[in-house]
Amino acid sequence: MATTVNGAFNEFMGKNVNLDPNKTKRARKSRDNLIDNIHGLNSDSNFFNLYSDIDISFGSFARRTKIRPLNDIDNMIGINADGSSYYENLNEVKIYVHDSNSPQYNCCNNNSNVLNSTKVINKFITGLKNINDYKHAETHKNEAAATLQLKSYEWNFDIVPCFMTKTDSYDRSYYLIPDGKGNWQKTDPRKDRVRVTSLNQKHSGKLLDTIRLVKYWNVRPTMPSVPSYALECLLLEYYDIRDETSDYIDLRFKDLLLFISNNIWNPIYDPKEIQGDLNTLTYDEKLKISNRANNDYDKACEAVKEETENKDHEKSIKKWGEILGSEFPKYG
């Protein structure tokens, strides 16, 4: 229950959108403990020679744009190349293993020295099954990671084996991760992390909460959902071209609804300059998302008018509830 719009949004964000701070703290501790346990596998001569210097957490939890529930935490675990090399052709990346590297060579395609990423994941799964405090390890549904279920917590870990390339002629290096088909693909979560952090600082720390609120709106069953990473990149485009933003999250949210309605039709380019256009939505999906965002923008304008001009917080809170659902606080 709330008597002001600001109070309603504060309550809503704390109880329904943002991760619980205590749970986040436990999750980070359990993540660090898991990574230590994985590196303990280095003592097994039959396991890969791990390269902790390139380990990195990625995904929305690492970027602090994750909303409730906390159900998965993503981590890349580095493997030392040990003489291996890679070759790229039309975005298909293959890693060629040195014959003397038996742990990697045993994960190659039959009668070749081409490293099979699915076999690498399976080797991680075999090792993870022997770690205490974890009850189940399996291949992720996208076949590009090992998913580990915990005994004591509700969140899972997605463990992604990776290599790091040498710096190229453009002074860039890349992570090589499984592509879900047995080969490898380029990525660079460092780019995403730096972009989110710098734009959040540019807008005085107001960006992260706003992204989370839009993500909550995005997964409500009122329209097709924009893929989470593509949506985040679209929102960052908005903040990248603006120098100022409102102090009030309801006003920021209102403006983003209009931006989504107008721009969901456009390409959403990968800021890492690897994947190209991330907007894979169909015309029908774009139409439904655009219409919902526009309708909710109109309602948001009504809610702001009730609050600022008519001084009627009760009507304003009710209107915001029409946009954000029954979990939004009632007036009172």
Coordinates of C-alpha atoms in Angstrom, one line a residue:
M1 CA 0.0 0.0 0.0
A2 CA 1.3 3.5 -0.9
T3 CA 0.0 7.0 -0.7
T4 CA 2.3 8.6 -3.3
V5 CA 3.4 7.5 -6.7
N6 CA 7.1 7.7 -5.7
G7 CA 6.3 5.5 -2.7
A8 CA 4.5 3.0 -4.9
F9 CA 7.4 2.7 -7.3
N10 CA 9.9 2.4 -4.5
E11 CA 7.9 -0.4 -2.9
F12 CA 7.3 -2.1 -6.3
M13 CA 11.0 -2.0 -7.3
G14 CA 12.1 -3.3 -3.9
K15 CA 9.6 -6.2 -3.6
N16 CA 8.9 -7.2 -7.2
V17 CA 11.7 -6.1 -9.6
N18 CA 15.1 -5.7 -8.0
L19 CA 17.0 -8.7 -6.6
D20 CA 17.0 -9.1 -2.9
P21 CA 20.3 -7.6 -1.7
N22 CA 20.9 -10.4 0.8
K23 CA 20.2 -13.1 -1.8
T24 CA 22.5 -11.3 -4.2
K25 CA 25.3 -11.4 -1.6
R26 CA 24.8 -15.1 -1.1
A27 CA 24.7 -15.7 -4.8
R28 CA 28.0 -14.0 -5.4
K29 CA 29.6 -15.9 -2.5
S30 CA 28.4 -19.2 -3.9
R31 CA 29.6 -18.2 -7.4
D32 CA 33.1 -17.5 -6.1
N33 CA 33.1 -20.8 -4.2
L34 CA 32.1 -22.7 -7.3
I35 CA 34.8 -21.1 -9.4
D36 CA 37.4 -22.0 -6.7
N37 CA 36.1 -25.6 -6.8
I38 CA 36.3 -25.7 -10.6
H39 CA 39.9 -24.6 -10.5
G40 CA 40.5 -27.4 -8.1
L41 CA 40.0 -29.7 -11.1
N42 CA 43.4 -28.5 -12.4
S43 CA 45.0 -31.0 -10.1
D44 CA 43.6 -33.8 -12.4
S45 CA 46.1 -34.4 -15.2
N46 CA 43.3 -35.6 -17.4
F47 CA 41.4 -32.3 -17.1
F48 CA 42.1 -29.1 -19.1
N49 CA 44.8 -26.7 -18.1
L50 CA 42.6 -23.9 -16.8
Y51 CA 43.5 -20.2 -17.2
S52 CA 41.9 -18.2 -14.4
D53 CA 43.2 -14.9 -15.7
I54 CA 40.5 -14.8 -18.3
D55 CA 37.6 -16.1 -16.2
I56 CA 34.7 -13.7 -16.3
S57 CA 31.1 -13.4 -15.1
F58 CA 28.7 -12.3 -17.8
G59 CA 25.0 -11.9 -18.4
S60 CA 22.4 -9.7 -16.7
F61 CA 23.5 -10.8 -13.1
A62 CA 27.0 -9.6 -13.8
R63 CA 25.8 -6.4 -15.4
R64 CA 23.4 -5.8 -12.5
T65 CA 20.4 -5.7 -14.9
K66 CA 18.9 -9.0 -13.6
I67 CA 15.3 -8.9 -12.3
R68 CA 13.6 -11.4 -10.0
P69 CA 13.7 -14.3 -9.8
L70 CA 17.4 -15.0 -9.5
N71 CA 17.4 -18.3 -11.4
D72 CA 20.7 -18.4 -13.3
I73 CA 24.2 -17.0 -13.0
D74 CA 26.6 -17.1 -16.0
N75 CA 30.3 -17.6 -15.8
M76 CA 33.0 -18.2 -18.4
I77 CA 35.9 -20.5 -17.3
G78 CA 39.1 -20.0 -19.2
I79 CA 41.2 -22.8 -20.7
N80 CA 44.8 -22.3 -21.6
A81 CA 45.4 -22.7 -25.4
D82 CA 48.6 -24.6 -24.8
G83 CA 49.6 -24.3 -28.5
S84 CA 46.2 -24.5 -30.0
S85 CA 45.1 -22.1 -32.8
Y86 CA 41.8 -21.0 -34.3
Y87 CA 40.5 -20.4 -37.8
E88 CA 37.5 -18.3 -38.7
N89 CA 35.5 -18.6 -41.9
L90 CA 32.1 -16.8 -42.4
N91 CA 31.6 -16.5 -38.6
E92 CA 32.3 -20.2 -38.1
V93 CA 35.2 -20.6 -35.7
K94 CA 37.2 -23.8 -35.4
I95 CA 40.0 -24.5 -32.9
Y96 CA 42.8 -26.7 -33.9
V97 CA 44.5 -28.6 -31.0
H98 CA 48.2 -29.4 -30.7
D99 CA 48.7 -33.2 -30.7
S100 CA 50.7 -33.1 -27.4
N101 CA 47.7 -31.7 -25.5
S102 CA 45.9 -34.9 -24.6
P103 CA 43.0 -33.4 -22.5
Q104 CA 42.0 -31.2 -25.5
Y105 CA 42.9 -33.8 -28.1
N106 CA 40.6 -36.3 -26.5
C107 CA 37.7 -33.8 -27.1
C108 CA 38.4 -33.5 -30.9
N109 CA 36.2 -34.6 -33.7
N110 CA 36.9 -38.2 -34.8
N111 CA 40.1 -38.6 -36.8
S112 CA 41.0 -34.9 -36.6
N113 CA 42.5 -32.2 -34.3
V114 CA 39.4 -30.0 -34.5
L115 CA 38.3 -29.3 -30.9
N116 CA 34.6 -30.1 -30.5
S117 CA 33.0 -27.6 -28.1
T118 CA 30.2 -30.0 -27.1
K119 CA 32.8 -32.6 -26.0
V120 CA 34.5 -29.9 -24.0
I121 CA 31.2 -29.0 -22.2
N122 CA 30.6 -32.7 -21.5
K123 CA 34.1 -33.0 -19.9
F124 CA 33.2 -30.0 -17.7
I125 CA 30.0 -31.7 -16.7
T126 CA 31.8 -34.9 -15.7
G127 CA 34.2 -32.9 -13.5
L128 CA 31.4 -30.8 -12.0
K129 CA 29.4 -33.9 -11.0
N130 CA 32.2 -34.6 -8.5
I131 CA 32.0 -31.2 -6.7
N132 CA 30.4 -31.2 -3.3
D133 CA 27.2 -29.2 -2.6
Y134 CA 25.9 -29.5 -6.2
K135 CA 23.2 -32.0 -7.0
H136 CA 23.0 -32.1 -10.8
A137 CA 25.0 -31.1 -13.9
E138 CA 23.8 -31.3 -17.4
T139 CA 24.1 -29.6 -20.8
H140 CA 22.2 -26.3 -21.1
K141 CA 19.2 -26.3 -23.4
N142 CA 21.1 -24.2 -26.0
E143 CA 24.0 -26.8 -25.9
A144 CA 26.5 -24.0 -25.3
A145 CA 27.1 -24.3 -21.6
A146 CA 27.1 -26.7 -18.7
T147 CA 24.3 -26.1 -16.2
L148 CA 24.9 -26.8 -12.6
Q149 CA 22.1 -27.1 -10.0
L150 CA 22.8 -26.4 -6.4
K151 CA 21.6 -28.3 -3.4
S152 CA 20.9 -25.3 -1.1
Y153 CA 19.9 -22.5 -3.4
E154 CA 17.3 -22.0 -6.1
W155 CA 19.6 -20.5 -8.7
N156 CA 21.6 -22.5 -11.3
F157 CA 25.0 -21.8 -12.7
D158 CA 25.7 -21.8 -16.4
I159 CA 29.4 -22.6 -16.9
V160 CA 30.8 -21.7 -20.3
P161 CA 34.3 -22.9 -21.2
C162 CA 36.3 -20.3 -23.2
F163 CA 39.6 -19.4 -24.8
M164 CA 41.1 -16.0 -25.3
T165 CA 42.5 -15.0 -28.7
K166 CA 45.6 -13.0 -29.2
T167 CA 45.2 -9.3 -30.0
D168 CA 44.5 -8.8 -33.7
S169 CA 45.6 -6.0 -36.1
Y170 CA 42.7 -3.9 -34.8
D171 CA 44.1 -4.2 -31.2
R172 CA 41.1 -6.4 -30.2
S173 CA 41.0 -9.8 -28.6
Y174 CA 38.0 -12.0 -28.2
Y175 CA 36.6 -14.8 -26.1
L176 CA 35.9 -18.0 -28.0
I177 CA 32.9 -19.9 -26.5
P178 CA 30.8 -22.9 -27.7
D179 CA 28.2 -22.1 -30.4
G180 CA 25.9 -24.9 -29.5
K181 CA 26.8 -26.9 -32.7
G182 CA 30.2 -28.3 -31.8
N183 CA 32.2 -25.3 -33.1
W184 CA 33.0 -22.0 -31.4
Q185 CA 32.0 -18.4 -31.7
K186 CA 33.4 -15.0 -30.8
T187 CA 32.1 -12.8 -28.0
D188 CA 33.4 -10.2 -25.6
P189 CA 31.4 -9.6 -22.4
R190 CA 33.9 -6.9 -21.4
K191 CA 32.4 -4.6 -24.0
D192 CA 28.9 -5.0 -22.5
R193 CA 30.1 -4.5 -19.0
V194 CA 32.0 -1.3 -19.8
R195 CA 29.1 0.1 -21.8
V196 CA 26.5 -0.5 -19.1
T197 CA 28.8 0.9 -16.4
S198 CA 29.8 4.0 -18.3
L199 CA 26.3 4.9 -19.3
N200 CA 25.0 4.3 -15.8
Q201 CA 27.7 6.7 -14.5
K202 CA 26.8 9.2 -17.3
H203 CA 23.2 9.2 -16.0
S204 CA 24.1 9.4 -12.3
G205 CA 23.2 5.8 -11.5
K206 CA 19.7 6.1 -12.8
L207 CA 20.0 3.6 -15.6
L208 CA 20.1 0.2 -14.0
D209 CA 16.8 0.5 -12.1
T210 CA 15.1 1.7 -15.2
I211 CA 16.4 -1.2 -17.3
R212 CA 15.1 -3.6 -14.8
L213 CA 11.7 -2.0 -14.7
V214 CA 11.4 -2.2 -18.5
K215 CA 12.5 -5.8 -18.4
Y216 CA 9.7 -6.5 -15.9
W217 CA 7.2 -4.9 -18.2
N218 CA 8.7 -6.8 -21.2
V219 CA 8.0 -10.2 -19.7
R220 CA 4.4 -9.5 -18.7
P221 CA 1.9 -11.7 -20.7
T222 CA 0.5 -8.8 -22.6
M223 CA 2.6 -9.1 -25.8
P224 CA 5.5 -11.1 -27.2
S225 CA 8.7 -10.5 -25.3
V226 CA 11.8 -8.8 -26.7
P227 CA 14.8 -11.1 -26.1
S228 CA 16.4 -9.8 -22.9
Y229 CA 19.8 -8.9 -24.3
A230 CA 18.4 -7.3 -27.4
L231 CA 16.1 -5.2 -25.3
E232 CA 18.9 -4.1 -23.0
C233 CA 21.0 -3.0 -26.1
L234 CA 18.0 -1.1 -27.4
L235 CA 17.6 0.8 -24.1
L236 CA 21.3 1.5 -24.0
E237 CA 21.0 3.1 -27.5
Y238 CA 18.4 5.5 -25.9
Y239 CA 20.7 6.5 -23.1
D240 CA 23.8 6.7 -25.3
I241 CA 22.3 9.6 -27.3
R242 CA 20.9 11.5 -24.4
D243 CA 22.8 13.8 -22.0
E244 CA 20.2 14.0 -19.3
T245 CA 17.5 11.9 -17.7
S246 CA 14.7 12.5 -15.2
D247 CA 15.3 11.9 -11.5
Y248 CA 12.0 10.0 -11.3
I249 CA 11.8 6.4 -12.5
D250 CA 8.1 6.7 -13.6
L251 CA 9.0 9.5 -16.0
R252 CA 12.0 7.6 -17.3
F253 CA 9.9 4.6 -17.9
K254 CA 7.2 6.6 -19.7
D255 CA 9.8 8.0 -22.1
L256 CA 11.2 4.6 -22.8
L257 CA 7.8 3.2 -23.7
L258 CA 7.5 5.7 -26.5
F259 CA 11.1 5.0 -27.6
I260 CA 10.4 1.2 -27.7
S261 CA 7.2 1.8 -29.7
N262 CA 9.0 3.8 -32.3
N263 CA 12.3 1.9 -32.5
I264 CA 11.4 -1.8 -32.1
W265 CA 11.0 -1.8 -35.9
N266 CA 14.7 -0.9 -36.4
P267 CA 17.8 -3.0 -36.3
I268 CA 19.4 -3.4 -32.9
Y269 CA 23.1 -3.7 -33.6
D270 CA 25.4 -5.8 -31.4
P271 CA 27.6 -3.2 -29.5
K272 CA 30.4 -5.8 -29.6
E273 CA 30.3 -5.6 -33.4
I274 CA 30.2 -9.4 -33.6
Q275 CA 26.6 -10.6 -34.1
G276 CA 25.2 -7.8 -36.3
D277 CA 21.5 -7.2 -36.0
L278 CA 20.1 -8.6 -32.8
N279 CA 16.5 -7.8 -33.7
T280 CA 15.1 -11.2 -34.8
L281 CA 11.5 -10.4 -34.1
T282 CA 8.9 -11.1 -36.8
Y283 CA 6.8 -8.3 -38.2
D284 CA 3.8 -9.5 -36.2
E285 CA 5.8 -9.6 -33.0
K286 CA 7.1 -6.1 -33.6
L287 CA 3.6 -4.8 -34.3
K288 CA 2.2 -6.2 -31.1
I289 CA 5.1 -4.9 -29.0
S290 CA 4.9 -1.5 -30.7
N291 CA 1.2 -1.3 -30.1
R292 CA 1.5 -2.4 -26.4
A293 CA 4.3 0.1 -25.8
N294 CA 2.3 2.9 -27.4
N295 CA -0.9 2.1 -25.5
D296 CA 1.0 1.9 -22.2
Y297 CA 2.8 5.2 -23.0
D298 CA -0.6 6.8 -23.4
K299 CA -1.7 5.4 -20.0
A300 CA 1.6 6.6 -18.5
C301 CA 1.0 10.1 -19.7
E302 CA -2.5 9.9 -18.0
A303 CA -0.9 8.7 -14.8
V304 CA 1.7 11.5 -14.8
K305 CA -1.0 14.1 -15.5
E306 CA -3.1 12.8 -12.5
E307 CA 0.0 13.0 -10.3
T308 CA 1.4 16.4 -11.4
E309 CA -1.5 18.4 -12.5
N310 CA -4.5 17.0 -10.7
K311 CA -2.5 16.0 -7.6
D312 CA -4.5 12.8 -7.5
H313 CA -2.0 10.1 -6.5
E314 CA -4.7 7.5 -6.1
K315 CA -5.8 7.7 -9.7
S316 CA -2.2 7.9 -10.9
I317 CA -1.2 4.7 -8.9
K318 CA -4.2 2.9 -10.3
K319 CA -3.2 3.8 -13.9
W320 CA 0.3 2.6 -13.3
G321 CA -1.2 -0.6 -12.0
E322 CA -2.9 -1.1 -15.4
I323 CA 0.5 -0.9 -17.0
L324 CA 2.6 -3.0 -14.6
G325 CA 0.0 -5.5 -13.3
S326 CA -1.6 -6.6 -10.1
E327 CA 1.7 -6.7 -8.2
F328 CA 1.9 -2.9 -8.4
P329 CA 1.0 -1.4 -5.0
K330 CA -2.6 -0.3 -4.3
Y331 CA -3.3 3.1 -3.0
G332 CA -3.8 3.4 0.7

